[in-house]
PDB file of N, CA and C and ligand atoms in Angstrom:
ATOM      1  N   MET A   1       0.835  -1.210   0.000  1.00  0.00           N
ATOM      2  CA  MET A   1       0.000   0.000   0.000  1.00  0.00           C
ATOM      3  C   MET A   1       0.861   1.248   0.000  1.00  0.00           C
ATOM      4  N   PRO A   2       0.542   2.189  -0.825  1.00  0.00           N
ATOM      5  CA  PRO A   2       1.296   3.447  -0.808  1.00  0.00           C
ATOM      6  C   PRO A   2       1.056   4.206   0.495  1.00  0.00           C
ATOM      7  N   VAL A   3       2.099   4.804   0.963  1.00  0.00           N
ATOM      8  CA  VAL A   3       1.973   5.583   2.193  1.00  0.00           C
ATOM      9  C   VAL A   3       1.795   7.049   1.845  1.00  0.00           C
ATOM     10  N   LYS A   4       0.728   7.602   2.328  1.00  0.00           N
ATOM     11  CA  LYS A   4       0.483   9.022   2.087  1.00  0.00           C
ATOM     12  C   LYS A   4       1.199   9.852   3.144  1.00  0.00           C
ATOM     13  N   ARG A   5       1.899  10.841   2.674  1.00  0.00           N
ATOM     14  CA  ARG A   5       2.558  11.739   3.614  1.00  0.00           C
ATOM     15  C   ARG A   5       1.778  13.051   3.665  1.00  0.00           C
ATOM     16  N   ILE A   6       0.949  13.135   4.626  1.00  0.00           N
ATOM     17  CA  ILE A   6       0.109  14.328   4.753  1.00  0.00           C
ATOM     18  C   ILE A   6       0.442  15.049   6.047  1.00  0.00           C
ATOM     19  N   ARG A   7       0.724  16.305   5.921  1.00  0.00           N
ATOM     20  CA  ARG A   7       1.122  17.082   7.077  1.00  0.00           C
ATOM     21  C   ARG A   7      -0.073  17.675   7.819  1.00  0.00           C
ATOM     22  N   SER A   8      -1.142  17.855   7.079  1.00  0.00           N
ATOM     23  CA  SER A   8      -2.310  18.418   7.745  1.00  0.00           C
ATOM     24  C   SER A   8      -3.546  17.613   7.376  1.00  0.00           C
ATOM     25  N   LYS A   9      -4.531  17.706   8.207  1.00  0.00           N
ATOM     26  CA  LYS A   9      -5.784  17.007   7.960  1.00  0.00           C
ATOM     27  C   LYS A   9      -6.865  17.990   7.569  1.00  0.00           C
ATOM     28  N   CYS A  10      -7.922  17.428   6.977  1.00  0.00           N
ATOM     29  CA  CYS A  10      -9.081  18.248   6.654  1.00  0.00           C
ATOM     30  C   CYS A  10     -10.127  18.103   7.749  1.00  0.00           C
ATOM     31  N   CYS A  11     -10.768  19.191   8.036  1.00  0.00           N
ATOM     32  CA  CYS A  11     -11.921  19.146   8.910  1.00  0.00           C
ATOM     33  C   CYS A  11     -13.015  18.317   8.227  1.00  0.00           C
ATOM     34  N   ASP A  12     -13.622  17.398   8.956  1.00  0.00           N
ATOM     35  CA  ASP A  12     -14.660  16.553   8.363  1.00  0.00           C
ATOM     36  C   ASP A  12     -15.951  17.305   8.103  1.00  0.00           C
ATOM     37  N   ARG A  13     -16.062  18.477   8.641  1.00  0.00           N
ATOM     38  CA  ARG A  13     -17.297  19.222   8.504  1.00  0.00           C
ATOM     39  C   ARG A  13     -17.206  20.268   7.392  1.00  0.00           C
ATOM     40  N   CYS A  14     -16.185  21.105   7.444  1.00  0.00           N
ATOM     41  CA  CYS A  14     -16.074  22.176   6.448  1.00  0.00           C
ATOM     42  C   CYS A  14     -14.996  21.895   5.407  1.00  0.00           C
ATOM     43  N   LYS A  15     -14.263  20.780   5.598  1.00  0.00           N
ATOM     44  CA  LYS A  15     -13.238  20.344   4.643  1.00  0.00           C
ATOM     45  C   LYS A  15     -12.074  21.317   4.515  1.00  0.00           C
ATOM     46  N   LYS A  16     -11.926  22.148   5.509  1.00  0.00           N
ATOM     47  CA  LYS A  16     -10.805  23.077   5.530  1.00  0.00           C
ATOM     48  C   LYS A  16      -9.563  22.350   6.030  1.00  0.00           C
ATOM     49  N   ASN A  17      -8.413  22.691   5.489  1.00  0.00           N
ATOM     50  CA  ASN A  17      -7.162  22.127   5.958  1.00  0.00           C
ATOM     51  C   ASN A  17      -6.700  22.870   7.204  1.00  0.00           C
ATOM     52  N   GLU A  18      -6.462  22.130   8.266  1.00  0.00           N
ATOM     53  CA  GLU A  18      -6.101  22.781   9.515  1.00  0.00           C
ATOM     54  C   GLU A  18      -4.895  22.109  10.134  1.00  0.00           C
ATOM     55  N   ASP A  19      -4.160  22.874  10.919  1.00  0.00           N
ATOM     56  CA  ASP A  19      -3.014  22.329  11.638  1.00  0.00           C
ATOM     57  C   ASP A  19      -3.428  21.690  12.957  1.00  0.00           C
ATOM     58  N   VAL A  20      -4.561  22.109  13.452  1.00  0.00           N
ATOM     59  CA  VAL A  20      -5.073  21.557  14.701  1.00  0.00           C
ATOM     60  C   VAL A  20      -6.520  21.137  14.509  1.00  0.00           C
ATOM     61  N   LEU A  21      -6.802  19.894  14.861  1.00  0.00           N
ATOM     62  CA  LEU A  21      -8.171  19.403  14.758  1.00  0.00           C
ATOM     63  C   LEU A  21      -8.537  18.687  16.046  1.00  0.00           C
ATOM     64  N   TYR A  22      -9.815  18.677  16.336  1.00  0.00           N
ATOM     65  CA  TYR A  22     -10.279  17.989  17.532  1.00  0.00           C
ATOM     66  C   TYR A  22     -11.047  16.737  17.143  1.00  0.00           C
ATOM     67  N   ARG A  23     -10.719  15.654  17.813  1.00  0.00           N
ATOM     68  CA  ARG A  23     -11.384  14.386  17.553  1.00  0.00           C
ATOM     69  C   ARG A  23     -12.607  14.325  18.461  1.00  0.00           C
ATOM     70  N   VAL A  24     -13.761  14.320  17.828  1.00  0.00           N
ATOM     71  CA  VAL A  24     -14.991  14.390  18.613  1.00  0.00           C
ATOM     72  C   VAL A  24     -16.078  13.492  18.036  1.00  0.00           C
ATOM     73  N   ARG A  25     -17.062  13.199  18.876  1.00  0.00           N
ATOM     74  CA  ARG A  25     -18.281  12.568  18.406  1.00  0.00           C
ATOM     75  C   ARG A  25     -19.395  13.580  18.619  1.00  0.00           C
ATOM     76  N   ILE A  26     -20.193  13.792  17.590  1.00  0.00           N
ATOM     77  CA  ILE A  26     -21.182  14.871  17.701  1.00  0.00           C
ATOM     78  C   ILE A  26     -22.597  14.434  17.362  1.00  0.00           C
ATOM     79  N   ASP A  27     -22.789  13.158  17.038  1.00  0.00           N
ATOM     80  CA  ASP A  27     -24.161  12.750  16.739  1.00  0.00           C
ATOM     81  C   ASP A  27     -24.419  11.298  17.115  1.00  0.00           C
ATOM     82  N   GLU A  28     -25.611  10.853  16.841  1.00  0.00           N
ATOM     83  CA  GLU A  28     -26.033   9.533  17.302  1.00  0.00           C
ATOM     84  C   GLU A  28     -25.330   8.384  16.592  1.00  0.00           C
ATOM     85  N   SER A  29     -24.631   8.686  15.491  1.00  0.00           N
ATOM     86  CA  SER A  29     -23.895   7.628  14.801  1.00  0.00           C
ATOM     87  C   SER A  29     -22.703   7.169  15.627  1.00  0.00           C
ATOM     88  N   ARG A  30     -22.321   7.982  16.619  1.00  0.00           N
ATOM     89  CA  ARG A  30     -21.204   7.678  17.507  1.00  0.00           C
ATOM     90  C   ARG A  30     -19.891   7.555  16.755  1.00  0.00           C
ATOM     91  N   ALA A  31     -19.848   8.115  15.562  1.00  0.00           N
ATOM     92  CA  ALA A  31     -18.630   8.051  14.756  1.00  0.00           C
ATOM     93  C   ALA A  31     -17.683   9.169  15.175  1.00  0.00           C
ATOM     94  N   TRP A  32     -16.406   8.817  15.219  1.00  0.00           N
ATOM     95  CA  TRP A  32     -15.403   9.834  15.526  1.00  0.00           C
ATOM     96  C   TRP A  32     -15.104  10.633  14.265  1.00  0.00           C
ATOM     97  N   ILE A  33     -15.110  11.935  14.378  1.00  0.00           N
ATOM     98  CA  ILE A  33     -14.726  12.791  13.267  1.00  0.00           C
ATOM     99  C   ILE A  33     -13.714  13.812  13.754  1.00  0.00           C
ATOM    100  N   PHE A  34     -13.042  14.436  12.809  1.00  0.00           N
ATOM    101  CA  PHE A  34     -12.106  15.510  13.147  1.00  0.00           C
ATOM    102  C   PHE A  34     -12.714  16.836  12.724  1.00  0.00           C
ATOM    103  N   VAL A  35     -12.763  17.772  13.635  1.00  0.00           N
ATOM    104  CA  VAL A  35     -13.295  19.091  13.301  1.00  0.00           C
ATOM    105  C   VAL A  35     -12.298  20.170  13.687  1.00  0.00           C
ATOM    106  N   CYS A  36     -12.361  21.273  12.942  1.00  0.00           N
ATOM    107  CA  CYS A  36     -11.489  22.401  13.234  1.00  0.00           C
ATOM    108  C   CYS A  36     -12.057  23.187  14.418  1.00  0.00           C
ATOM    109  N   PRO A  37     -11.259  24.074  14.978  1.00  0.00           N
ATOM    110  CA  PRO A  37     -11.735  24.873  16.118  1.00  0.00           C
ATOM    111  C   PRO A  37     -13.015  25.653  15.811  1.00  0.00           C
ATOM    112  N   ASP A  38     -13.132  26.157  14.585  1.00  0.00           N
ATOM    113  CA  ASP A  38     -14.334  26.908  14.213  1.00  0.00           C
ATOM    114  C   ASP A  38     -15.576  26.030  14.275  1.00  0.00           C
ATOM    115  N   CYS A  39     -15.476  24.837  13.699  1.00  0.00           N
ATOM    116  CA  CYS A  39     -16.618  23.930  13.694  1.00  0.00           C
ATOM    117  C   CYS A  39     -16.935  23.442  15.097  1.00  0.00           C
ATOM    118  N   LEU A  40     -15.910  23.265  15.899  1.00  0.00           N
ATOM    119  CA  LEU A  40     -16.139  22.826  17.272  1.00  0.00           C
ATOM    120  C   LEU A  40     -17.050  23.804  17.997  1.00  0.00           C
ATOM    121  N   GLU A  41     -16.796  25.086  17.780  1.00  0.00           N
ATOM    122  CA  GLU A  41     -17.613  26.123  18.398  1.00  0.00           C
ATOM    123  C   GLU A  41     -19.077  25.993  17.993  1.00  0.00           C
ATOM    124  N   GLN A  42     -19.294  25.486  16.768  1.00  0.00           N
ATOM    125  CA  GLN A  42     -20.657  25.386  16.258  1.00  0.00           C
ATOM    126  C   GLN A  42     -21.368  24.113  16.703  1.00  0.00           C
ATOM    127  N   VAL A  43     -20.611  23.033  16.850  1.00  0.00           N
ATOM    128  CA  VAL A  43     -21.259  21.756  17.141  1.00  0.00           C
ATOM    129  C   VAL A  43     -21.326  21.429  18.630  1.00  0.00           C
ATOM    130  N   LYS A  44     -20.477  22.076  19.405  1.00  0.00           N
ATOM    131  CA  LYS A  44     -20.372  21.709  20.811  1.00  0.00           C
ATOM    132  C   LYS A  44     -21.523  22.197  21.705  1.00  0.00           C
ATOM    133  N   PRO A  45     -21.923  23.468  21.556  1.00  0.00           N
ATOM    134  CA  PRO A  45     -22.905  23.994  22.518  1.00  0.00           C
ATOM    135  C   PRO A  45     -24.219  23.201  22.522  1.00  0.00           C
ATOM    136  N   GLY A  46     -24.589  22.723  23.677  1.00  0.00           N
ATOM    137  CA  GLY A  46     -25.870  22.048  23.844  1.00  0.00           C
ATOM    138  C   GLY A  46     -25.972  20.702  23.172  1.00  0.00           C
ATOM    139  N   ASN A  47     -24.844  20.159  22.740  1.00  0.00           N
ATOM    140  CA  ASN A  47     -24.865  18.882  22.032  1.00  0.00           C
ATOM    141  C   ASN A  47     -24.744  17.733  23.034  1.00  0.00           C
ATOM    142  N   SER A  48     -25.809  16.963  23.194  1.00  0.00           N
ATOM    143  CA  SER A  48     -25.795  15.890  24.187  1.00  0.00           C
ATOM    144  C   SER A  48     -24.979  14.693  23.712  1.00  0.00           C
ATOM    145  N   PHE A  49     -24.666  14.654  22.421  1.00  0.00           N
ATOM    146  CA  PHE A  49     -23.854  13.557  21.887  1.00  0.00           C
ATOM    147  C   PHE A  49     -22.376  13.894  21.928  1.00  0.00           C
ATOM    148  N   TYR A  50     -22.067  15.145  22.240  1.00  0.00           N
ATOM    149  CA  TYR A  50     -20.686  15.592  22.161  1.00  0.00           C
ATOM    150  C   TYR A  50     -19.771  14.797  23.081  1.00  0.00           C
ATOM    151  N   GLN A  51     -18.695  14.297  22.508  1.00  0.00           N
ATOM    152  CA  GLN A  51     -17.665  13.648  23.296  1.00  0.00           C
ATOM    153  C   GLN A  51     -16.310  14.000  22.716  1.00  0.00           C
ATOM    154  N   TYR A  52     -15.403  14.351  23.602  1.00  0.00           N
ATOM    155  CA  TYR A  52     -14.073  14.780  23.170  1.00  0.00           C
ATOM    156  C   TYR A  52     -13.102  13.612  23.224  1.00  0.00           C
ATOM    157  N   GLY A  53     -12.366  13.414  22.122  1.00  0.00           N
ATOM    158  CA  GLY A  53     -11.478  12.257  22.065  1.00  0.00           C
ATOM    159  C   GLY A  53     -10.018  12.580  21.894  1.00  0.00           C
ATOM    160  N   GLY A  54      -9.678  13.872  21.938  1.00  0.00           N
ATOM    161  CA  GLY A  54      -8.270  14.224  21.824  1.00  0.00           C
ATOM    162  C   GLY A  54      -8.043  15.315  20.800  1.00  0.00           C
ATOM    163  N   THR A  55      -6.830  15.809  20.788  1.00  0.00           N
ATOM    164  CA  THR A  55      -6.458  16.866  19.858  1.00  0.00           C
ATOM    165  C   THR A  55      -5.386  16.355  18.917  1.00  0.00           C
ATOM    166  N   TRP A  56      -5.557  16.633  17.638  1.00  0.00           N
ATOM    167  CA  TRP A  56      -4.548  16.272  16.647  1.00  0.00           C
ATOM    168  C   TRP A  56      -3.833  17.532  16.198  1.00  0.00           C
ATOM    169  N   LYS A  57      -2.498  17.455  16.176  1.00  0.00           N
ATOM    170  CA  LYS A  57      -1.719  18.597  15.710  1.00  0.00           C
ATOM    171  C   LYS A  57      -0.719  18.153  14.672  1.00  0.00           C
ATOM    172  N   SER A  58      -0.593  18.931  13.617  1.00  0.00           N
ATOM    173  CA  SER A  58       0.466  18.645  12.652  1.00  0.00           C
ATOM    174  C   SER A  58       1.795  18.995  13.308  1.00  0.00           C
ATOM    175  N   LYS A  59       2.837  18.383  12.809  1.00  0.00           N
ATOM    176  CA  LYS A  59       4.133  18.630  13.399  1.00  0.00           C
ATOM    177  C   LYS A  59       4.514  20.093  13.207  1.00  0.00           C
ATOM    178  N   LYS A  60       4.880  20.705  14.292  1.00  0.00           N
ATOM    179  CA  LYS A  60       5.252  22.106  14.243  1.00  0.00           C
ATOM    180  C   LYS A  60       6.613  22.288  13.591  1.00  0.00           C
ATOM    181  N   ARG A  61       6.702  23.297  12.741  1.00  0.00           N
ATOM    182  CA  ARG A  61       7.985  23.622  12.144  1.00  0.00           C
ATOM    183  C   ARG A  61       8.746  24.602  13.014  1.00  0.00           C
ATOM    184  N   HIS A  62      10.060  24.455  13.069  1.00  0.00           N
ATOM    185  CA  HIS A  62      10.849  25.369  13.896  1.00  0.00           C
ATOM    186  C   HIS A  62      11.494  26.463  13.084  1.00  0.00           C
TER     187      HIS A  62
HETATM  188 ZN1  LIG B   1     -14.359  22.928  10.131  1.00  0.00          ZN
END
């Protein structure tokens, strides 16, 4: 299998490329998705399905 070298991930909601994404569950499908900070602000408030699973960060350049 070819190995993809990707430095950044896409937000599963807005498809924006971000350096920092949050791994969360936001609906009844219980599926883990990655969302950017902007989308997190939109999906988190009052969401009874919301569960936080960690933060993903691309490797920082020095
Ligand atoms: Zn987003």
